């Protein structure tokens, strides 16, 4: 893919530190970590949950919220094969949740969400300690599930905090200034509770590419067309990502809370708004 792009298109070993619009031309100017300034005509910020581009829309990193839940992700190899069906399975015990899906006949991907503890800030780089903390939190789970964690590949074991943007931020923000917009986690960072973060980002890319192509954007750099394409992209995506974010937010808060009353209220809201638990997978974002 890189070979088909003009020399200098891809820049490595540098990050976008900040962005602003030129007061005279209104074109984007990016300050890079190597100290240089890049003058651009169009900017699409896909720089993740800690996006510098998102700051332009008031979505500062300090506005990211944290669930009181953290997540560990890992792989377990079964040399003699496993007996799991080829399906995604989730099981819960209190505030701890285990998700599992086979990758092959011998390899299984899994995750565990559990309440954050004071030890997490010191053990997150120590796979052995992460595994020990997970096993301690999995009281009441089937023996096979605990053994899967016990036998996991330590080199692939990670423990992370769960950051998210409040769903209402997605409704109130316009997400475009001039020829600057954002996509993926830079726009709609969510918890992993309905497993749609990555696919939602792919949907963003497909819809954005289609909107630009309809304006024949590749044939010339017409700024007005770019702005119209961005507006169409955001019109198509905003409510989709709002409902995804709201669903994930509710599931996360259900796991977070210790109050049975709050949990009942959340379950009631979910029963009304999300009666079909797989509604998000039945969405079709269209073709290129």
mmCIF file of C-alpha atoms in Angstrom:
data_model
loop_
_atom_site.group_PDB
_atom_site.id
_atom_site.type_symbol
_atom_site.label_atom_id
_atom_site.label_comp_id
_atom_site.label_asym_id
_atom_site.label_seq_id
_atom_site.Cartn_x
_atom_site.Cartn_y
_atom_site.Cartn_z
ATOM 1 C CA UNK A 1 0.000 0.000 0.000
ATOM 2 C CA UNK A 2 2.805 2.399 0.894
ATOM 3 C CA UNK A 3 4.502 1.840 -2.475
ATOM 4 C CA UNK A 4 1.460 3.315 -4.230
ATOM 5 C CA UNK A 5 1.639 6.597 -2.305
ATOM 6 C CA UNK A 6 3.795 9.626 -3.158
ATOM 7 C CA UNK A 7 7.154 9.794 -1.371
ATOM 8 C CA UNK A 8 6.782 11.594 1.962
ATOM 9 C CA UNK A 9 3.102 10.726 2.388
ATOM 10 C CA UNK A 10 3.834 8.477 5.362
ATOM 11 C CA UNK A 11 5.868 10.008 8.188
ATOM 12 C CA UNK A 12 7.165 7.766 10.945
ATOM 13 C CA UNK A 13 8.662 8.515 14.367
ATOM 14 C CA UNK A 14 6.625 11.684 14.825
ATOM 15 C CA UNK A 15 3.251 12.467 16.372
ATOM 16 C CA UNK A 16 0.747 15.280 16.051
ATOM 17 C CA UNK A 17 1.106 17.450 19.154
ATOM 18 C CA UNK A 18 -1.538 20.071 18.337
ATOM 19 C CA UNK A 19 -3.625 21.486 15.495
ATOM 20 C CA UNK A 20 -5.072 24.885 14.693
ATOM 21 C CA UNK A 21 -6.625 26.670 11.722
ATOM 22 C CA UNK A 22 -4.543 29.285 9.930
ATOM 23 C CA UNK A 23 -6.233 32.656 10.681
ATOM 24 C CA UNK A 24 -5.855 33.818 7.052
ATOM 25 C CA UNK A 25 -6.405 30.702 4.921
ATOM 26 C CA UNK A 26 -8.411 28.686 7.503
ATOM 27 C CA UNK A 27 -6.408 25.614 6.471
ATOM 28 C CA UNK A 28 -5.221 23.192 9.170
ATOM 29 C CA UNK A 29 -1.717 23.507 10.615
ATOM 30 C CA UNK A 30 -0.298 20.559 12.560
ATOM 31 C CA UNK A 31 2.559 20.850 15.033
ATOM 32 C CA UNK A 32 4.544 17.598 15.022
ATOM 33 C CA UNK A 33 6.600 16.118 17.835
ATOM 34 C CA UNK A 34 9.803 16.669 15.847
ATOM 35 C CA UNK A 35 9.157 20.411 15.963
ATOM 36 C CA UNK A 36 8.078 20.842 12.355
ATOM 37 C CA UNK A 37 4.788 22.388 11.217
ATOM 38 C CA UNK A 38 2.740 20.629 8.570
ATOM 39 C CA UNK A 39 0.388 22.710 6.443
ATOM 40 C CA UNK A 40 -2.561 20.572 5.323
ATOM 41 C CA UNK A 41 -5.728 21.015 3.285
ATOM 42 C CA UNK A 42 -7.721 18.220 4.909
ATOM 43 C CA UNK A 43 -7.184 16.447 8.258
ATOM 44 C CA UNK A 44 -8.951 13.288 9.459
ATOM 45 C CA UNK A 45 -7.924 12.552 13.043
ATOM 46 C CA UNK A 46 -7.703 8.796 13.601
ATOM 47 C CA UNK A 47 -5.160 9.068 16.415
ATOM 48 C CA UNK A 48 -6.965 7.016 19.025
ATOM 49 C CA UNK A 49 -8.355 7.521 22.489
ATOM 50 C CA UNK A 50 -5.675 10.112 23.424
ATOM 51 C CA UNK A 51 -6.209 12.050 20.184
ATOM 52 C CA UNK A 52 -4.534 15.423 19.789
ATOM 53 C CA UNK A 53 -6.887 16.248 16.901
ATOM 54 C CA UNK A 54 -9.943 15.681 19.124
ATOM 55 C CA UNK A 55 -8.748 18.524 21.363
ATOM 56 C CA UNK A 56 -9.830 20.883 18.588
ATOM 57 C CA UNK A 57 -13.439 19.866 19.254
ATOM 58 C CA UNK A 58 -13.214 20.243 23.026
ATOM 59 C CA UNK A 59 -12.755 16.495 23.500
ATOM 60 C CA UNK A 60 -9.657 16.842 25.665
ATOM 61 C CA UNK A 61 -8.014 13.807 27.217
ATOM 62 C CA UNK A 62 -9.021 15.132 30.636
ATOM 63 C CA UNK A 63 -12.684 14.747 29.584
ATOM 64 C CA UNK A 64 -12.278 11.010 29.094
ATOM 65 C CA UNK A 65 -14.112 9.146 31.838
ATOM 66 C CA UNK A 66 -13.029 5.965 33.590
ATOM 67 C CA UNK A 67 -15.118 2.974 34.476
ATOM 68 C CA UNK A 68 -14.331 1.572 37.916
ATOM 69 C CA UNK A 69 -13.818 -1.653 35.979
ATOM 70 C CA UNK A 70 -10.575 -2.694 34.275
ATOM 71 C CA UNK A 71 -10.026 -5.372 31.649
ATOM 72 C CA UNK A 72 -7.417 -8.076 31.153
ATOM 73 C CA UNK A 73 -7.005 -9.661 27.720
ATOM 74 C CA UNK A 74 -5.089 -12.792 26.824
ATOM 75 C CA UNK A 75 -4.685 -15.966 24.804
ATOM 76 C CA UNK A 76 -4.499 -19.561 25.977
ATOM 77 C CA UNK A 77 -3.036 -22.355 23.876
ATOM 78 C CA UNK A 78 -4.448 -25.882 24.178
ATOM 79 C CA UNK A 79 -1.796 -28.218 22.643
ATOM 80 C CA UNK A 80 -4.228 -31.141 22.512
ATOM 81 C CA UNK A 81 -7.148 -29.027 21.342
ATOM 82 C CA UNK A 82 -10.080 -27.531 23.255
ATOM 83 C CA UNK A 83 -13.732 -28.505 23.420
ATOM 84 C CA UNK A 84 -15.206 -25.005 23.101
ATOM 85 C CA UNK A 85 -17.839 -24.321 20.445
ATOM 86 C CA UNK A 86 -17.008 -21.767 17.749
ATOM 87 C CA UNK A 87 -19.025 -18.983 19.394
ATOM 88 C CA UNK A 88 -18.597 -15.983 21.642
ATOM 89 C CA UNK A 89 -19.473 -16.869 25.249
ATOM 90 C CA UNK A 90 -19.815 -14.491 28.217
ATOM 91 C CA UNK A 91 -20.275 -15.539 31.841
ATOM 92 C CA UNK A 92 -20.589 -13.335 34.922
ATOM 93 C CA UNK A 93 -20.222 -13.743 38.659
ATOM 94 C CA UNK A 94 -21.061 -10.555 40.542
ATOM 95 C CA UNK A 95 -18.914 -7.713 39.167
ATOM 96 C CA UNK A 96 -16.549 -10.047 37.314
ATOM 97 C CA UNK A 97 -17.195 -10.994 33.697
ATOM 98 C CA UNK A 98 -15.371 -13.489 31.465
ATOM 99 C CA UNK A 99 -15.642 -13.475 27.680
ATOM 100 C CA UNK A 100 -14.233 -16.239 25.469
ATOM 101 C CA UNK A 101 -14.007 -16.998 21.764
ATOM 102 C CA UNK A 102 -11.863 -19.633 19.995
ATOM 103 C CA UNK A 103 -9.363 -18.427 17.395
ATOM 104 C CA UNK A 104 -8.505 -21.921 16.163
ATOM 105 C CA UNK A 105 -8.763 -25.543 17.320
ATOM 106 C CA UNK A 106 -5.925 -24.908 19.779
ATOM 107 C CA UNK A 107 -5.965 -21.166 20.514
ATOM 108 C CA UNK A 108 -8.600 -19.258 22.531
ATOM 109 C CA UNK A 109 -8.895 -15.503 23.043
ATOM 110 C CA UNK A 110 -10.454 -14.318 26.288
ATOM 111 C CA UNK A 111 -10.973 -11.239 28.435
ATOM 112 C CA UNK A 112 -11.859 -10.647 32.067
ATOM 113 C CA UNK A 113 -13.419 -7.463 33.417
ATOM 114 C CA UNK A 114 -13.258 -6.867 37.159
ATOM 115 C CA UNK A 115 -13.299 -3.902 39.557
ATOM 116 C CA UNK A 116 -10.096 -1.843 39.571
ATOM 117 C CA UNK A 117 -7.920 -2.197 42.676
ATOM 118 C CA UNK A 118 -5.154 -0.097 44.225
ATOM 119 C CA UNK A 119 -2.628 -2.752 43.115
ATOM 120 C CA UNK A 120 -3.406 -2.361 39.414
ATOM 121 C CA UNK A 121 -1.160 0.687 39.002
ATOM 122 C CA UNK A 122 1.847 -1.418 40.062
ATOM 123 C CA UNK A 123 1.066 -4.827 38.524
ATOM 124 C CA UNK A 124 -0.015 -3.759 35.015
ATOM 125 C CA UNK A 125 3.494 -4.441 33.660
ATOM 126 C CA UNK A 126 3.890 -7.763 35.515
ATOM 127 C CA UNK A 127 2.047 -10.599 33.704
ATOM 128 C CA UNK A 128 2.552 -13.107 36.532
ATOM 129 C CA UNK A 129 0.954 -10.717 39.041
ATOM 130 C CA UNK A 130 -1.853 -9.887 36.598
ATOM 131 C CA UNK A 131 -2.643 -13.581 36.224
ATOM 132 C CA UNK A 132 -2.606 -14.072 39.999
ATOM 133 C CA UNK A 133 -4.998 -11.146 40.523
ATOM 134 C CA UNK A 134 -7.382 -12.539 37.895
ATOM 135 C CA UNK A 135 -7.454 -15.998 39.447
ATOM 136 C CA UNK A 136 -8.172 -14.450 42.847
ATOM 137 C CA UNK A 137 -11.104 -12.513 41.379
ATOM 138 C CA UNK A 138 -12.677 -15.543 39.664
ATOM 139 C CA UNK A 139 -14.182 -17.306 42.647
ATOM 140 C CA UNK A 140 -17.343 -19.145 41.625
ATOM 141 C CA UNK A 141 -16.366 -19.534 37.962
ATOM 142 C CA UNK A 142 -16.181 -23.023 36.398
ATOM 143 C CA UNK A 143 -12.906 -24.855 36.990
ATOM 144 C CA UNK A 144 -12.210 -24.948 33.248
ATOM 145 C CA UNK A 145 -12.428 -21.149 33.032
ATOM 146 C CA UNK A 146 -9.942 -20.695 35.865
ATOM 147 C CA UNK A 147 -7.570 -23.226 34.283
ATOM 148 C CA UNK A 148 -7.758 -21.313 31.001
ATOM 149 C CA UNK A 149 -6.492 -18.187 32.813
ATOM 150 C CA UNK A 150 -3.875 -20.199 34.705
ATOM 151 C CA UNK A 151 -2.441 -21.623 31.465
ATOM 152 C CA UNK A 152 -2.506 -18.405 29.450
ATOM 153 C CA UNK A 153 0.410 -17.049 27.399
ATOM 154 C CA UNK A 154 2.037 -14.528 29.716
ATOM 155 C CA UNK A 155 3.662 -12.639 26.842
ATOM 156 C CA UNK A 156 0.199 -11.746 25.494
ATOM 157 C CA UNK A 157 -1.422 -10.834 28.823
ATOM 158 C CA UNK A 158 -2.432 -7.177 29.249
ATOM 159 C CA UNK A 159 -4.310 -5.215 31.922
ATOM 160 C CA UNK A 160 -5.772 -1.821 31.009
ATOM 161 C CA UNK A 161 -8.095 0.850 32.342
ATOM 162 C CA UNK A 162 -11.369 1.401 30.489
ATOM 163 C CA UNK A 163 -11.736 4.948 29.180
ATOM 164 C CA UNK A 164 -14.813 6.239 27.413
ATOM 165 C CA UNK A 165 -16.490 9.365 26.125
ATOM 166 C CA UNK A 166 -19.874 10.180 27.600
ATOM 167 C CA UNK A 167 -22.595 9.302 25.042
ATOM 168 C CA UNK A 168 -24.114 12.784 25.328
ATOM 169 C CA UNK A 169 -20.801 14.321 24.165
ATOM 170 C CA UNK A 170 -21.362 12.562 20.836
ATOM 171 C CA UNK A 171 -24.759 14.190 20.351
ATOM 172 C CA UNK A 172 -23.767 17.730 21.324
ATOM 173 C CA UNK A 173 -20.543 17.964 19.281
ATOM 174 C CA UNK A 174 -20.390 18.891 15.573
ATOM 175 C CA UNK A 175 -17.065 17.042 14.980
ATOM 176 C CA UNK A 176 -16.060 19.294 12.084
ATOM 177 C CA UNK A 177 -14.173 22.555 11.875
ATOM 178 C CA UNK A 178 -13.384 23.609 8.348
ATOM 179 C CA UNK A 179 -11.713 20.631 6.697
ATOM 180 C CA UNK A 180 -10.895 18.857 9.959
ATOM 181 C CA UNK A 181 -12.852 15.909 11.369
ATOM 182 C CA UNK A 182 -12.181 12.795 13.451
ATOM 183 C CA UNK A 183 -13.001 9.089 13.332
ATOM 184 C CA UNK A 184 -12.574 5.894 15.353
ATOM 185 C CA UNK A 185 -11.660 6.061 19.037
ATOM 186 C CA UNK A 186 -10.660 9.705 18.612
ATOM 187 C CA UNK A 187 -14.398 10.380 18.246
ATOM 188 C CA UNK A 188 -16.177 7.608 20.110
ATOM 189 C CA UNK A 189 -13.978 5.816 22.637
ATOM 190 C CA UNK A 190 -16.162 3.246 24.409
ATOM 191 C CA UNK A 191 -15.793 0.357 26.801
ATOM 192 C CA UNK A 192 -15.465 -3.147 25.290
ATOM 193 C CA UNK A 193 -18.738 -4.390 26.730
ATOM 194 C CA UNK A 194 -20.590 -4.942 23.441
ATOM 195 C CA UNK A 195 -17.423 -5.583 21.403
ATOM 196 C CA UNK A 196 -18.156 -2.954 18.743
ATOM 197 C CA UNK A 197 -15.306 -0.417 19.095
ATOM 198 C CA UNK A 198 -13.114 -1.810 16.318
ATOM 199 C CA UNK A 199 -15.946 -2.564 13.913
ATOM 200 C CA UNK A 200 -17.443 0.903 14.480
ATOM 201 C CA UNK A 201 -14.099 2.412 13.443
ATOM 202 C CA UNK A 202 -14.098 0.317 10.259
ATOM 203 C CA UNK A 203 -17.643 1.540 9.581
ATOM 204 C CA UNK A 204 -16.381 5.118 9.996
ATOM 205 C CA UNK A 205 -13.648 4.524 7.420
ATOM 206 C CA UNK A 206 -16.027 2.967 4.901
ATOM 207 C CA UNK A 207 -18.676 5.681 5.195
ATOM 208 C CA UNK A 208 -16.068 8.453 5.084
ATOM 209 C CA UNK A 209 -14.410 6.963 1.986
ATOM 210 C CA UNK A 210 -17.785 6.660 0.270
ATOM 211 C CA UNK A 211 -18.743 10.263 1.069
ATOM 212 C CA UNK A 212 -15.438 11.557 -0.290
ATOM 213 C CA UNK A 213 -15.663 9.359 -3.395
ATOM 214 C CA UNK A 214 -19.145 10.670 -4.180
ATOM 215 C CA UNK A 215 -17.621 14.138 -4.355
ATOM 216 C CA UNK A 216 -14.911 12.786 -6.700
ATOM 217 C CA UNK A 217 -12.489 14.034 -4.063
ATOM 218 C CA UNK A 218 -9.531 12.124 -5.492
ATOM 219 C CA UNK A 219 -9.718 14.142 -8.719
ATOM 220 C CA UNK A 220 -9.111 17.507 -7.082
ATOM 221 C CA UNK A 221 -8.790 19.205 -3.701
ATOM 222 C CA UNK A 222 -12.054 21.191 -3.602
ATOM 223 C CA UNK A 223 -12.400 22.425 -0.029
ATOM 224 C CA UNK A 224 -16.156 23.012 -0.226
ATOM 225 C CA UNK A 225 -16.680 19.449 -1.462
ATOM 226 C CA UNK A 226 -14.532 18.116 1.381
ATOM 227 C CA UNK A 227 -16.621 19.995 3.942
ATOM 228 C CA UNK A 228 -19.850 18.673 2.412
ATOM 229 C CA UNK A 229 -18.441 15.129 2.401
ATOM 230 C CA UNK A 230 -17.479 15.433 6.080
ATOM 231 C CA UNK A 231 -20.962 16.736 6.946
ATOM 232 C CA UNK A 232 -22.577 13.799 5.156
ATOM 233 C CA UNK A 233 -20.233 11.354 6.908
ATOM 234 C CA UNK A 234 -21.096 12.790 10.328
ATOM 235 C CA UNK A 235 -24.813 12.797 9.532
ATOM 236 C CA UNK A 236 -24.662 9.075 8.755
ATOM 237 C CA UNK A 237 -22.482 8.141 11.719
ATOM 238 C CA UNK A 238 -23.558 10.293 14.653
ATOM 239 C CA UNK A 239 -26.661 8.418 15.829
ATOM 240 C CA UNK A 240 -25.149 5.016 15.097
ATOM 241 C CA UNK A 241 -22.182 5.704 17.365
ATOM 242 C CA UNK A 242 -24.427 7.367 19.967
ATOM 243 C CA UNK A 243 -26.529 4.219 20.373
ATOM 244 C CA UNK A 244 -23.417 2.007 20.424
ATOM 245 C CA UNK A 245 -21.841 4.227 23.073
ATOM 246 C CA UNK A 246 -25.010 4.376 25.151
ATOM 247 C CA UNK A 247 -25.436 0.587 25.104
ATOM 248 C CA UNK A 248 -21.798 0.027 26.084
ATOM 249 C CA UNK A 249 -22.080 2.730 28.774
ATOM 250 C CA UNK A 250 -25.124 1.062 30.347
ATOM 251 C CA UNK A 251 -23.536 -2.399 30.360
ATOM 252 C CA UNK A 252 -20.376 -0.942 31.898
ATOM 253 C CA UNK A 253 -22.294 0.895 34.603
ATOM 254 C CA UNK A 254 -24.276 -2.258 35.370
ATOM 255 C CA UNK A 255 -20.977 -4.015 36.074
ATOM 256 C CA UNK A 256 -19.622 -1.001 37.956
ATOM 257 C CA UNK A 257 -22.412 -0.488 40.454
ATOM 258 C CA UNK A 258 -22.806 -2.297 43.746
ATOM 259 C CA UNK A 259 -26.363 -1.004 44.174
ATOM 260 C CA UNK A 260 -29.095 -3.473 43.306
ATOM 261 C CA UNK A 261 -31.484 -0.550 42.765
ATOM 262 C CA UNK A 262 -29.184 1.119 40.211
ATOM 263 C CA UNK A 263 -28.631 -2.236 38.512
ATOM 264 C CA UNK A 264 -32.410 -2.771 38.284
ATOM 265 C CA UNK A 265 -32.888 0.700 36.744
ATOM 266 C CA UNK A 266 -30.150 0.047 34.179
ATOM 267 C CA UNK A 267 -31.650 -3.332 33.272
ATOM 268 C CA UNK A 268 -35.072 -1.700 32.849
ATOM 269 C CA UNK A 269 -33.636 0.970 30.522
ATOM 270 C CA UNK A 270 -31.795 -1.676 28.508
ATOM 271 C CA UNK A 271 -34.943 -3.787 28.238
ATOM 272 C CA UNK A 272 -36.747 -0.817 26.697
ATOM 273 C CA UNK A 273 -34.002 0.536 24.424
ATOM 274 C CA UNK A 274 -32.092 -2.627 23.549
ATOM 275 C CA UNK A 275 -34.563 -5.500 23.594
ATOM 276 C CA UNK A 276 -32.539 -7.258 20.913
ATOM 277 C CA UNK A 277 -29.104 -7.837 22.515
ATOM 278 C CA UNK A 278 -27.547 -8.353 19.070
ATOM 279 C CA UNK A 279 -29.077 -5.266 17.435
ATOM 280 C CA UNK A 280 -25.642 -3.722 16.812
ATOM 281 C CA UNK A 281 -24.497 -6.656 14.668
ATOM 282 C CA UNK A 282 -27.489 -6.363 12.328
ATOM 283 C CA UNK A 283 -26.415 -2.932 11.076
ATOM 284 C CA UNK A 284 -25.206 -2.465 7.494
ATOM 285 C CA UNK A 285 -23.174 0.667 6.801
ATOM 286 C CA UNK A 286 -23.485 0.277 3.034
ATOM 287 C CA UNK A 287 -20.977 -0.353 0.258
ATOM 288 C CA UNK A 288 -18.049 1.677 -1.001
#
